[in-house]
Short mmCIF file of C-alpha atoms in Angstrom, two decimals:
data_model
loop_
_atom_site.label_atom_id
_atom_site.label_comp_id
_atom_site.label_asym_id
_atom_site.label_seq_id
_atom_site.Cartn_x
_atom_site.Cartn_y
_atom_site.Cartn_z
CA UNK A 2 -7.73 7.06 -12.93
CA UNK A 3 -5.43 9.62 -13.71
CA UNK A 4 -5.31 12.88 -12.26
CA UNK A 5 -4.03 16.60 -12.31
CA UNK A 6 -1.38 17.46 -10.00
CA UNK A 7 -1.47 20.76 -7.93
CA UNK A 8 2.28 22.73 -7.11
CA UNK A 9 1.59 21.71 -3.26
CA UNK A 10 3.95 18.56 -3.07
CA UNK A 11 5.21 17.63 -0.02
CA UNK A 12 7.02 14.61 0.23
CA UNK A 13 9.23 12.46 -2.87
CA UNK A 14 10.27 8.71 -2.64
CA UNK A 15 13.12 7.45 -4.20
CA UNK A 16 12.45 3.81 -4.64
CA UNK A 17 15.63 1.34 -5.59
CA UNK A 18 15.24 -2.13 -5.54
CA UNK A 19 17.92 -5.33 -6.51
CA UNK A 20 21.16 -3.35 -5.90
CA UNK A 21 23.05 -6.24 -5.17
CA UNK A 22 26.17 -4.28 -3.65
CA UNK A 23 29.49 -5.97 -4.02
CA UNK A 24 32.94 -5.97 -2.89
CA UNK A 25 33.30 -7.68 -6.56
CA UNK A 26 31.58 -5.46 -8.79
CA UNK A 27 29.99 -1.59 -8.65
CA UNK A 28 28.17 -0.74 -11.75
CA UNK A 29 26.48 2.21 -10.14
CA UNK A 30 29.35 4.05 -9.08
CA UNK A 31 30.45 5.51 -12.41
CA UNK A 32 26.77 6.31 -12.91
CA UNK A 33 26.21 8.43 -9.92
CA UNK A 34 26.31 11.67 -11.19
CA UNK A 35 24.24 10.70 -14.24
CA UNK A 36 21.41 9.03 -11.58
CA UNK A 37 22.07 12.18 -9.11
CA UNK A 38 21.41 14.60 -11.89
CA UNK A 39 18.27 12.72 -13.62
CA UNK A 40 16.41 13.35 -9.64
CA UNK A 41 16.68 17.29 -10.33
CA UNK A 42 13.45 18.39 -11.38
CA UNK A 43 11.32 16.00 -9.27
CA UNK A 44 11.50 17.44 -5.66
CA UNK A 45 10.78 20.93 -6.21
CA UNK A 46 8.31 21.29 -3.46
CA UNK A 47 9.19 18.91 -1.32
CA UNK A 48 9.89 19.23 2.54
CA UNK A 49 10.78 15.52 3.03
CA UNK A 50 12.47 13.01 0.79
CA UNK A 51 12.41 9.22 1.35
CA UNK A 52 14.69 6.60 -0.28
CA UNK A 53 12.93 3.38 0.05
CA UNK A 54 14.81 0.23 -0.97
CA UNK A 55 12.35 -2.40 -1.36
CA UNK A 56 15.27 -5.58 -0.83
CA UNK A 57 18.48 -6.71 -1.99
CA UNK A 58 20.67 -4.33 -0.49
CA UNK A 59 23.58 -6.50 -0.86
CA UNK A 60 24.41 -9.28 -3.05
CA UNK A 61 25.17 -12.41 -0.61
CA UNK A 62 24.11 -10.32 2.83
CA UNK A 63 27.27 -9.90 4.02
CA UNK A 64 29.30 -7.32 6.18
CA UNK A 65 31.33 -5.89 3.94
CA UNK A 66 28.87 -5.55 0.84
CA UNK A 67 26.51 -3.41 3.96
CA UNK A 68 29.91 -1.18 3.79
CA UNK A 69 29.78 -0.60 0.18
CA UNK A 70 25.84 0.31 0.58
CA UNK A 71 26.43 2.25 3.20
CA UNK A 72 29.23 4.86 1.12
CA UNK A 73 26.42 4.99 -1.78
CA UNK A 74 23.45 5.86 1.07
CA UNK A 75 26.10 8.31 2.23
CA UNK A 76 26.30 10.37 -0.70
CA UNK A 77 23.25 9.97 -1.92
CA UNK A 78 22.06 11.82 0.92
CA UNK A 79 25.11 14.39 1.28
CA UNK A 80 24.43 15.42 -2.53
CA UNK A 81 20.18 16.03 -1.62
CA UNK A 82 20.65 18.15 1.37
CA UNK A 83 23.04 20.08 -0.80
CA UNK A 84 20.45 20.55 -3.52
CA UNK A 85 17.44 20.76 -1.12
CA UNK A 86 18.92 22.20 1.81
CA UNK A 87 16.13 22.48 4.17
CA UNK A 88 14.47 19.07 2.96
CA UNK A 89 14.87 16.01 5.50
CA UNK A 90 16.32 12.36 4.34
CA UNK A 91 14.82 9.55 5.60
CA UNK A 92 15.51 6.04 4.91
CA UNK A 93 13.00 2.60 4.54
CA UNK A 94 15.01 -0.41 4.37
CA UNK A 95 12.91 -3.62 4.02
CA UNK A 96 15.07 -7.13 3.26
CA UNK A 97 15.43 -9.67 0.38
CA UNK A 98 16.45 -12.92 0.05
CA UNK A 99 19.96 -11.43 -1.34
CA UNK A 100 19.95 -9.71 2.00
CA UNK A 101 20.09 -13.28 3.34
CA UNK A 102 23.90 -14.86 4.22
CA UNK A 103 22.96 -18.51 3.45
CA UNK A 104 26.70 -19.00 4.41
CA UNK A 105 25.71 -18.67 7.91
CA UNK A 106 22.43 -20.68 7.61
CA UNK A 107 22.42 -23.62 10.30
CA UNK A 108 20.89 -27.13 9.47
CA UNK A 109 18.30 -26.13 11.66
CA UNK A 110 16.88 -23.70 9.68
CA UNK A 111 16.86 -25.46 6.46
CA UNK A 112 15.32 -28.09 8.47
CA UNK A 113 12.22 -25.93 9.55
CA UNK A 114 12.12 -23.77 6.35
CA UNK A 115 10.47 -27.20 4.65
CA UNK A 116 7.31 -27.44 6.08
CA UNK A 117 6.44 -23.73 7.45
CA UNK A 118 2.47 -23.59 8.44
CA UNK A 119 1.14 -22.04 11.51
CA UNK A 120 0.92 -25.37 12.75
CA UNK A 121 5.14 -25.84 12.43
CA UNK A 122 5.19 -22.26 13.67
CA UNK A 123 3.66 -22.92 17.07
CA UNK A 124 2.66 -20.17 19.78
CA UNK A 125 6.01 -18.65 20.34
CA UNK A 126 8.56 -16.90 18.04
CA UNK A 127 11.49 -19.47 18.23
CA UNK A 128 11.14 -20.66 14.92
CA UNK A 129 10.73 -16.96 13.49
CA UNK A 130 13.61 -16.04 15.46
CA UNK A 131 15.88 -18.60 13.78
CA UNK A 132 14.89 -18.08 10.31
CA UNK A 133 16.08 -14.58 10.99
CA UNK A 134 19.65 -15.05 12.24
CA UNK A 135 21.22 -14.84 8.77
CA UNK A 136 19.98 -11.55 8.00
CA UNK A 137 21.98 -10.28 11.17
CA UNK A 138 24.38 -8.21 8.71
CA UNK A 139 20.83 -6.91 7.07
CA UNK A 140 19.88 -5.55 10.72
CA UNK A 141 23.18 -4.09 11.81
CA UNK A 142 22.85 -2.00 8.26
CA UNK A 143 19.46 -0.74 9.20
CA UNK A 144 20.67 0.17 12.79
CA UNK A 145 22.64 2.91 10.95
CA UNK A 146 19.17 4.17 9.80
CA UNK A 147 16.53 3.68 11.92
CA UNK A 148 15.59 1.78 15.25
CA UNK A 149 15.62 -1.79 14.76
CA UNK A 150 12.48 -2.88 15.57
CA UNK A 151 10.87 -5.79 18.46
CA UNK A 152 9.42 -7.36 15.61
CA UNK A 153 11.42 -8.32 12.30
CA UNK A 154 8.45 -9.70 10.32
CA UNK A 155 6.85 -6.42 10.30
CA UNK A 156 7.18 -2.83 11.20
CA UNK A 157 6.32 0.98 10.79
CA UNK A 158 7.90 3.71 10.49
CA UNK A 159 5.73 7.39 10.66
CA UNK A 160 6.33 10.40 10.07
CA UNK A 161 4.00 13.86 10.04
CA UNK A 162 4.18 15.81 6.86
CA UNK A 163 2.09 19.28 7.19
CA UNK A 164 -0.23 18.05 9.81
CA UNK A 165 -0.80 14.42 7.84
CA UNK A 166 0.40 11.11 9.05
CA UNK A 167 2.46 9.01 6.18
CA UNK A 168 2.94 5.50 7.44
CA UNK A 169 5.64 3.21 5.99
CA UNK A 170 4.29 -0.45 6.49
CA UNK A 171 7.52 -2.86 6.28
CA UNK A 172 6.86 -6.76 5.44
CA UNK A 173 9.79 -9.03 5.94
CA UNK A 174 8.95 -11.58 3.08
CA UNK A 175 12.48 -12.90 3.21
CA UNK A 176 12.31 -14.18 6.40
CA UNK A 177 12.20 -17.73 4.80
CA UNK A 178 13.78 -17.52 1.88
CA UNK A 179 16.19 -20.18 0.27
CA UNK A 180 19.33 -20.01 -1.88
CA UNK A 181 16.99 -21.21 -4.81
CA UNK A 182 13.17 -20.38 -3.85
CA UNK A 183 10.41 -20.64 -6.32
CA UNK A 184 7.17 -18.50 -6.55
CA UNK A 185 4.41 -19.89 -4.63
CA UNK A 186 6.63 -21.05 -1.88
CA UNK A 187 6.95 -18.68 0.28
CA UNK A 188 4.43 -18.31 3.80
CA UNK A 189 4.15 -14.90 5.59
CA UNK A 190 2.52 -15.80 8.95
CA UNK A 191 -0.15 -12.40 9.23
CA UNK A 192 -1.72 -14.43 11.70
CA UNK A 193 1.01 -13.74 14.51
CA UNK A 194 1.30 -10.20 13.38
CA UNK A 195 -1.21 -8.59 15.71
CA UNK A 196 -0.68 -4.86 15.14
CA UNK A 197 -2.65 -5.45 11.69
CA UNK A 198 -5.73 -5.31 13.70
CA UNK A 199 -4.80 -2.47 15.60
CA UNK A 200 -6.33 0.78 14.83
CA UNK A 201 -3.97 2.72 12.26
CA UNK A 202 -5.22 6.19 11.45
CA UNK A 203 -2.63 7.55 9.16
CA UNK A 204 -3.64 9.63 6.10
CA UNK A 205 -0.96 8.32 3.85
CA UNK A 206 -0.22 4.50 3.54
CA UNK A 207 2.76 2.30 1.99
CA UNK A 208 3.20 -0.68 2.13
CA UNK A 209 6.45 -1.86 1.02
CA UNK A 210 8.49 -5.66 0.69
CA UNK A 211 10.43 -7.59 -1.50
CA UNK A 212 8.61 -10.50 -2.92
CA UNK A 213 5.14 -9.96 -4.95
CA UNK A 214 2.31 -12.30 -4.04
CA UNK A 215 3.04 -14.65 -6.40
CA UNK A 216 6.34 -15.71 -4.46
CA UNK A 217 3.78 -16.82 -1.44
CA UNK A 218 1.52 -20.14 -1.34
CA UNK A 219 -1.46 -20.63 -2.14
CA UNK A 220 -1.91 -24.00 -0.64
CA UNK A 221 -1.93 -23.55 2.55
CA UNK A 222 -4.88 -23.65 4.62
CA UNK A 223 -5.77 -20.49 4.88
CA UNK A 224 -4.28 -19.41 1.20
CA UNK A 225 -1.94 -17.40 2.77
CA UNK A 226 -1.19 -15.50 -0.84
CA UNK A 227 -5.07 -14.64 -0.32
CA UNK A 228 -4.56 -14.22 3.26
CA UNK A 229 -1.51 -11.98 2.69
CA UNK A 230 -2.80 -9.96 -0.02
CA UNK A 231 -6.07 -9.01 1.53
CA UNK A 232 -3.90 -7.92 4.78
CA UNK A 233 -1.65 -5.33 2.76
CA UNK A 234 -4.59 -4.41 0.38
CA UNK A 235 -6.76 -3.46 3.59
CA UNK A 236 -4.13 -1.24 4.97
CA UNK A 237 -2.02 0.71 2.09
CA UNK A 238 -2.93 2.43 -1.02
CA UNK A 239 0.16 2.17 -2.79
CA UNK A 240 2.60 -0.87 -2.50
CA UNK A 241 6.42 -0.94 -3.10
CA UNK A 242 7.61 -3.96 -4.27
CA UNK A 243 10.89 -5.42 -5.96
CA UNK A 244 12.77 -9.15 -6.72
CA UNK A 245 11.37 -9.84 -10.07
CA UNK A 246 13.60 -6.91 -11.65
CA UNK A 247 11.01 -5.55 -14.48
CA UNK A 248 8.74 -2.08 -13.76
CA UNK A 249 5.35 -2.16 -13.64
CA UNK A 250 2.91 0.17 -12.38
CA UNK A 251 -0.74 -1.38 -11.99
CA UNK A 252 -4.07 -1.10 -10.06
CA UNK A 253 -6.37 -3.96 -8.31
CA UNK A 254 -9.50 -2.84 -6.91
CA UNK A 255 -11.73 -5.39 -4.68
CA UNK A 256 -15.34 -4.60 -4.96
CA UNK A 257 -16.35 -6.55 -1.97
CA UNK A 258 -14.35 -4.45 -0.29
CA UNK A 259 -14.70 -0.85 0.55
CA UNK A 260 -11.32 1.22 -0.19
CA UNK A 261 -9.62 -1.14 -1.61
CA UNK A 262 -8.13 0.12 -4.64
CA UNK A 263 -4.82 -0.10 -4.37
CA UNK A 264 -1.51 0.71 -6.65
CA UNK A 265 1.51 -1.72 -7.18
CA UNK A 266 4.61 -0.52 -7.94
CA UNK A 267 7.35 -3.00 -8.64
CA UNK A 268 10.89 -1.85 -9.06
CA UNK A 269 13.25 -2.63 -11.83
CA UNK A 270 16.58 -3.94 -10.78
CA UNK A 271 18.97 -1.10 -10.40
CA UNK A 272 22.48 -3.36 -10.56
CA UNK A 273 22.19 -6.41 -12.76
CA UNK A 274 25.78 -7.70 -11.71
CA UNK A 275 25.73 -9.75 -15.08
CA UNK A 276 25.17 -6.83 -17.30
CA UNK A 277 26.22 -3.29 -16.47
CA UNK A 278 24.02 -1.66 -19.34
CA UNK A 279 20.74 -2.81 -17.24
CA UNK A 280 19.42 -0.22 -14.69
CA UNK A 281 16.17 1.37 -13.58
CA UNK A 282 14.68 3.05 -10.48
CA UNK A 283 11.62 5.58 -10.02
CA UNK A 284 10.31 8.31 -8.13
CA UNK A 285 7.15 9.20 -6.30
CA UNK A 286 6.34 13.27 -5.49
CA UNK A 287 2.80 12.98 -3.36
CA UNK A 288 0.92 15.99 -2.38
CA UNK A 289 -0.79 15.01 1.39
CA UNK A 290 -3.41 17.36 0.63
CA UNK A 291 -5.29 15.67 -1.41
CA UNK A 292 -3.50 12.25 -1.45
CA UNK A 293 -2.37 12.96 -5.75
CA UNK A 294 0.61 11.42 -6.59
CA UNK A 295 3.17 11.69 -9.56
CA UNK A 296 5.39 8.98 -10.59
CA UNK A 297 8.76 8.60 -12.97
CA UNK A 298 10.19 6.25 -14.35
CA UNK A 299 13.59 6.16 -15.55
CA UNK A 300 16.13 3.59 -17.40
CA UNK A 301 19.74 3.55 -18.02
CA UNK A 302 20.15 4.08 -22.10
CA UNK A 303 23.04 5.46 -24.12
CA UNK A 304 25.30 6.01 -20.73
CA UNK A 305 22.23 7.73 -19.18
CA UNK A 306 19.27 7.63 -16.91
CA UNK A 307 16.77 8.27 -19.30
CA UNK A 308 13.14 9.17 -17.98
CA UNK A 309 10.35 7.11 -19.99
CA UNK A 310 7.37 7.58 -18.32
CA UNK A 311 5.66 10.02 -15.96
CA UNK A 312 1.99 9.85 -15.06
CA UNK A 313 -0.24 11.22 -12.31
CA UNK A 314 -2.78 9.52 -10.28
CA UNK A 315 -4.94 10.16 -6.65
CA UNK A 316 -4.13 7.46 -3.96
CA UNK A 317 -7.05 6.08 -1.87
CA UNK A 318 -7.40 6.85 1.97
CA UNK A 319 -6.69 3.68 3.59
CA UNK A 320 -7.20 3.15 7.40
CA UNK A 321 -8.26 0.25 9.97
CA UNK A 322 -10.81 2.06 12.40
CA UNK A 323 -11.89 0.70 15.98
CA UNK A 324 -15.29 0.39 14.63
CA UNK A 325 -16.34 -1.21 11.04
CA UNK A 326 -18.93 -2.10 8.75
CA UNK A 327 -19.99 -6.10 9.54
CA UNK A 328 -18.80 -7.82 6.34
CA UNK A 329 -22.39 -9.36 6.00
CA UNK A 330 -23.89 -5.55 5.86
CA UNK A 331 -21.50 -4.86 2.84
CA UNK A 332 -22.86 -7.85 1.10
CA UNK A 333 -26.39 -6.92 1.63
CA UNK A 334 -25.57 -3.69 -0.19
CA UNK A 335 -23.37 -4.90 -2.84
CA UNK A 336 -26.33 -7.85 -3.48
CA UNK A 337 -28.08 -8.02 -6.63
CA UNK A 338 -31.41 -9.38 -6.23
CA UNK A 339 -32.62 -10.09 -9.71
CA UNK A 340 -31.18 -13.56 -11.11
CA UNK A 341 -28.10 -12.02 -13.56
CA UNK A 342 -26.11 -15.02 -15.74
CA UNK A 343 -22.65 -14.24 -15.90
CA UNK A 344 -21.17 -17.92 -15.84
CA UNK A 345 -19.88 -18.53 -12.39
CA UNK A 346 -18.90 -15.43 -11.49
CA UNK A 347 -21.22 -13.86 -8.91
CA UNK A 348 -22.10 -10.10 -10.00
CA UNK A 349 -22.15 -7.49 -7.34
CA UNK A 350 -24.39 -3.92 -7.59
CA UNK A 351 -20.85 -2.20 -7.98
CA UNK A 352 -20.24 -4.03 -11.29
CA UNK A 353 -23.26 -2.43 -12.94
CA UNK A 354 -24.20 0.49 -11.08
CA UNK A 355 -24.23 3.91 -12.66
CA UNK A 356 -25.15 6.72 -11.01
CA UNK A 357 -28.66 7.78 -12.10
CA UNK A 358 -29.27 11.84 -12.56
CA UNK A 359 -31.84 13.59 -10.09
CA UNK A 360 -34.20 16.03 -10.62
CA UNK A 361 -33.84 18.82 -8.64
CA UNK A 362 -37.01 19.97 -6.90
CA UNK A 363 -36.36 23.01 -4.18
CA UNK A 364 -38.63 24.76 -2.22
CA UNK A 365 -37.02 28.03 -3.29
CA UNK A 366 -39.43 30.04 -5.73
CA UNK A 367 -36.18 31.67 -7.07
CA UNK A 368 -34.28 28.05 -7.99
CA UNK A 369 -34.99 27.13 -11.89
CA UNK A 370 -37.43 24.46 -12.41
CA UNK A 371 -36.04 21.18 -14.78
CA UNK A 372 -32.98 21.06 -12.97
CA UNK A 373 -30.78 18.03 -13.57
CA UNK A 374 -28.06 16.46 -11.25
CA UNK A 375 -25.88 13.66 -11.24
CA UNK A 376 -26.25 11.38 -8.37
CA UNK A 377 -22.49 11.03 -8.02
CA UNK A 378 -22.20 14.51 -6.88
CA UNK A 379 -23.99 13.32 -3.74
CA UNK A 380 -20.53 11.22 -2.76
CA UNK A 381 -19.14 14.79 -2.60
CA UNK A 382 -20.38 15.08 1.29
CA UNK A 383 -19.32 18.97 1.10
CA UNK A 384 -22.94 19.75 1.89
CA UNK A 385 -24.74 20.04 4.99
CA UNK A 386 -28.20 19.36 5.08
CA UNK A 387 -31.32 17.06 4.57
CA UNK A 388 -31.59 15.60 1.95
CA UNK A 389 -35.42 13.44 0.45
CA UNK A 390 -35.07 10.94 -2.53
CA UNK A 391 -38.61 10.77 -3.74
CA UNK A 392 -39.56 8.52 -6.94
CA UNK A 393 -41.97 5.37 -8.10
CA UNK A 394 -41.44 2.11 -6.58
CA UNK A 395 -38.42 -0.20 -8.41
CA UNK A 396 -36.71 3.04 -9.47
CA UNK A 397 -33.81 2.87 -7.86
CA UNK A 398 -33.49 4.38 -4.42
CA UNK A 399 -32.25 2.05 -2.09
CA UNK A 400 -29.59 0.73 -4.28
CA UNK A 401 -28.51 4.74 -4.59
CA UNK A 402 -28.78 4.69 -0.77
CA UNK A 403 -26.42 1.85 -0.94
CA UNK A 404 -23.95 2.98 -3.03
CA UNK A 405 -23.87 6.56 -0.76
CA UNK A 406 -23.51 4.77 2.16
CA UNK A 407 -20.31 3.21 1.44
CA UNK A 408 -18.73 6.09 -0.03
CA UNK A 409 -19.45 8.25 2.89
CA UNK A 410 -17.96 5.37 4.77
CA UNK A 411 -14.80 5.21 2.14
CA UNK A 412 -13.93 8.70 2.96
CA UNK A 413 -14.07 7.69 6.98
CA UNK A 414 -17.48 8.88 7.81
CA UNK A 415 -19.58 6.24 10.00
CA UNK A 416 -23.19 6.35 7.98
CA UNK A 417 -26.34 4.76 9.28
CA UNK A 418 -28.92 3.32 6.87
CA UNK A 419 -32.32 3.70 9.22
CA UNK A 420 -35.45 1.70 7.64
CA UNK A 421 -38.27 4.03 8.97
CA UNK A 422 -40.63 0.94 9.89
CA UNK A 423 -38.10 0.25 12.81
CA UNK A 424 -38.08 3.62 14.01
CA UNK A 425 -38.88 4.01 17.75
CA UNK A 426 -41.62 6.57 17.56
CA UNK A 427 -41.32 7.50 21.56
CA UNK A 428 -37.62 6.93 21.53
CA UNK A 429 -35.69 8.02 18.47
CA UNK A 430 -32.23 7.59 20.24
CA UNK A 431 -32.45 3.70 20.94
CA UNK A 432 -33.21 3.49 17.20
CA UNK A 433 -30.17 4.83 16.24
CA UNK A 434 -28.38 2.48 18.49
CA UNK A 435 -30.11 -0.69 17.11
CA UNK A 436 -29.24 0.50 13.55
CA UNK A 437 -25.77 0.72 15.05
CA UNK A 438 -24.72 -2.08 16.49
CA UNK A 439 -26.86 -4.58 13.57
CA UNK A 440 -24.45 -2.25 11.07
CA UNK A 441 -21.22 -1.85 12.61
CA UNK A 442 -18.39 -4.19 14.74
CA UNK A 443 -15.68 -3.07 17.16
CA UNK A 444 -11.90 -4.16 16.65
CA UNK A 445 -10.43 -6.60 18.52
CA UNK A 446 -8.47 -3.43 20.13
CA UNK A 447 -11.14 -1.22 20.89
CA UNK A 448 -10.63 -1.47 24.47
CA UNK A 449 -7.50 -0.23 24.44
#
């Protein structure tokens, strides 16, 4: 859904994907200025400014194509804090299979590459570890940047924005990549990635990697493109993706699943070293008050970066919480219980529910009579008070109950739905709890 953007914005993303850097060839130098220039009008407000580069830094992962990337980072940055002079640059680097040096590759690794399960993967990290070695050029580069982190398969990097908490999630998709990989062959092991599960409170969320989920299997036992998906979707609202050179901006929403719409955001390649005329990046500007976010697009045409596109949308909260709905409670809430035919496809109440409108009965003499809400403002929550749903039997309460439940719980409230003929009438308290604990489940990290 789109939406209308306020002045408040307070952070911009640059996002560049498939530069391929060369000692060979560099189509982007001689279109600096034109790429510098097109960025003027879309960080007005902005107090911090990310360039994300979601893979294929380099061209072969190599030292000396790091040291070409490494002048362009330079003045890329030296030109913003001119223009935006008390604005902060940060970097997020994530790696591609170009940002492997399959030069260096030992037999060993091609060896293990062909049959990668969790199985092959065993309890320890050796086989991670060596998959990993070639993109040691990749890691020295990012040292310039940021911290290398303990853990190459995945890592965050935070930062605080006007009291908010924007969290950079970094998957290393490439960690297994080949000199000539095909989609649906790669495996991305979230089982041995622990801090997934981990409470992560942040206000804003990005997820960003290289490969889309095509690239990963879905024949594995545990469909790890299912598996892997489900992981990212739970966590971030918008993703940053690159590899398959072509923009597209799209939304997936899982209804099973409470916040779960989420926006994709591949990148188009920015240096096609086979044809200098083909070139695209975009920009984000996000306002962390109220999570809306603007996006342009922009293509190199007639010996300029042209922008095409610009449209405004309102990101999703996303965060993992110590304690969370039981997945079975969801699906008693989402179930239909009146036999619906739609093929094979099992049809959920948030398929056909539409809000009903309410009529308003106050106790106030002075409120008018035949007043007429819509239920939907109830999801609002900017109310206090108590609130009594009265109406015939088969009307349509409970599923409104339902459907209030879980957006009070999408905007990180923890509701309770109390059936009155289990109340406790000499002990209201121990009600609650039961309610509780048949509704809700701690995390695996709650005790710490």
């Amino acid at each position: 859904m789109e939406t209308a953007m306020t002045e408040s914005v307070n952070f911009g993303i640059i996002h560049l994907s498939d530069i391929h850097f060369s000692t060979e060839k560099n189509f982007i130098k001689p279109k600096f200025n034109s790429f510098f220039n097109s960025l003027k009008d879309d960080f007005q407000n902005c107090d911090h400014i990310f360039i994300v580069v979601s893979g294929d830094i380099a061209d072969k992962g190599r030292s000396a194509e790091y040291e070409v990337a490494f002048d362009f980072f330079v003045s890329l940055s030296d030109n913003l804090k001119k223009r935006y002079v008390s604005t902060n640059i940060g970097f997020i680097f994530t790696p591609g299979n170009h940002d492997c040096n399959f030069l260096a590759e030992p037999k060993l690794r091609q060896n293990a590459i062909l049959n990668i399960n969790y199985d092959t993967l065993g309890s320890d990290n050796s086989v991670i570890n060596n998959c990993i070695q070639i993109q040691s050029d990749f890691w020295n580069f990012f040292s310039l940047y940021c911290e290398v982190p303990q853990n190459k398969l995945f890592y965050r990097i935070t930062e605080e924005i006007n009291h908010k908490k924007i969290c950079f999630h970094c998957f290393n998709t490439s960690w297994m990549s080949q000199k000539e990989e095909k989609p649906g062959s790669l495996f991305f092991p979230i089982k041995k990635i622990p801090e997934l599960e981990k409470t992560n409170d942040s206000d804003i969320n990005i997820a960003v990697f290289h490969h889309p989920i095509n690239w990963l299997t879905p024949n594995s036992v545990q469909n790890n493109r299912k598996e892997f998906q489900n992981a990212v979707d739970m966590i971030s609202s918008l993703q940053i993706i690159g590899h398959e050179h072509e923009n597209e901006l799209r939304t997936s929403e899982n209804l099973d699943i409470p916040s779960s719409k989420t926006f994709y955001a591949n990148g188009e390649i920015l240096q096609d070293l086979t044809n200098a005329e083909i070139s695209g990046f975009q920009t984000f500007a996000i306002d962390v008050s109220n999570s809306n976010f603007r996006v342009s697009r922009y293509r190199w045409k007639k010996d300029i970066y042209q922008k095409y596109d610009e449209k405004e949308y309102a990101l999703q909260r996303k965060f993992t919480r110590s304690v969370n709905l039981q997945e079975s409670f969801i699906f008693s809430l989402n179930k239909i219980n009146l036999p619906l035919p739609f093929g094979h496809r099992k049809v959920t109440l948030p398929d056909l529910y539409v809000y009903p409108h309410l009529e308003h009965i106050s106790m106030k003499a002075s409120d008018k009579m035949d007043d007429y809400i819509d239920s939907i403002r109830l999801t609002e929550f900017t109310t206090e008070g108590t609130y009594i749903l009265e109406g015939e039997s088969q009307v349509g309460k409970s599923s409104l109950l339902s459907r209030l439940l879980l957006a009070s719980y999408e905007k990180g409230l923890y509701p309770i739905l109390l059936d009155g003929s289990k109340i406790h009438n000499d002990n209201f308290e121990k009600s609650i709890k039961e309610a509780f604990n048949s509704q809700y489940a701690y995390s695996a990290d709650f005790a710490t």
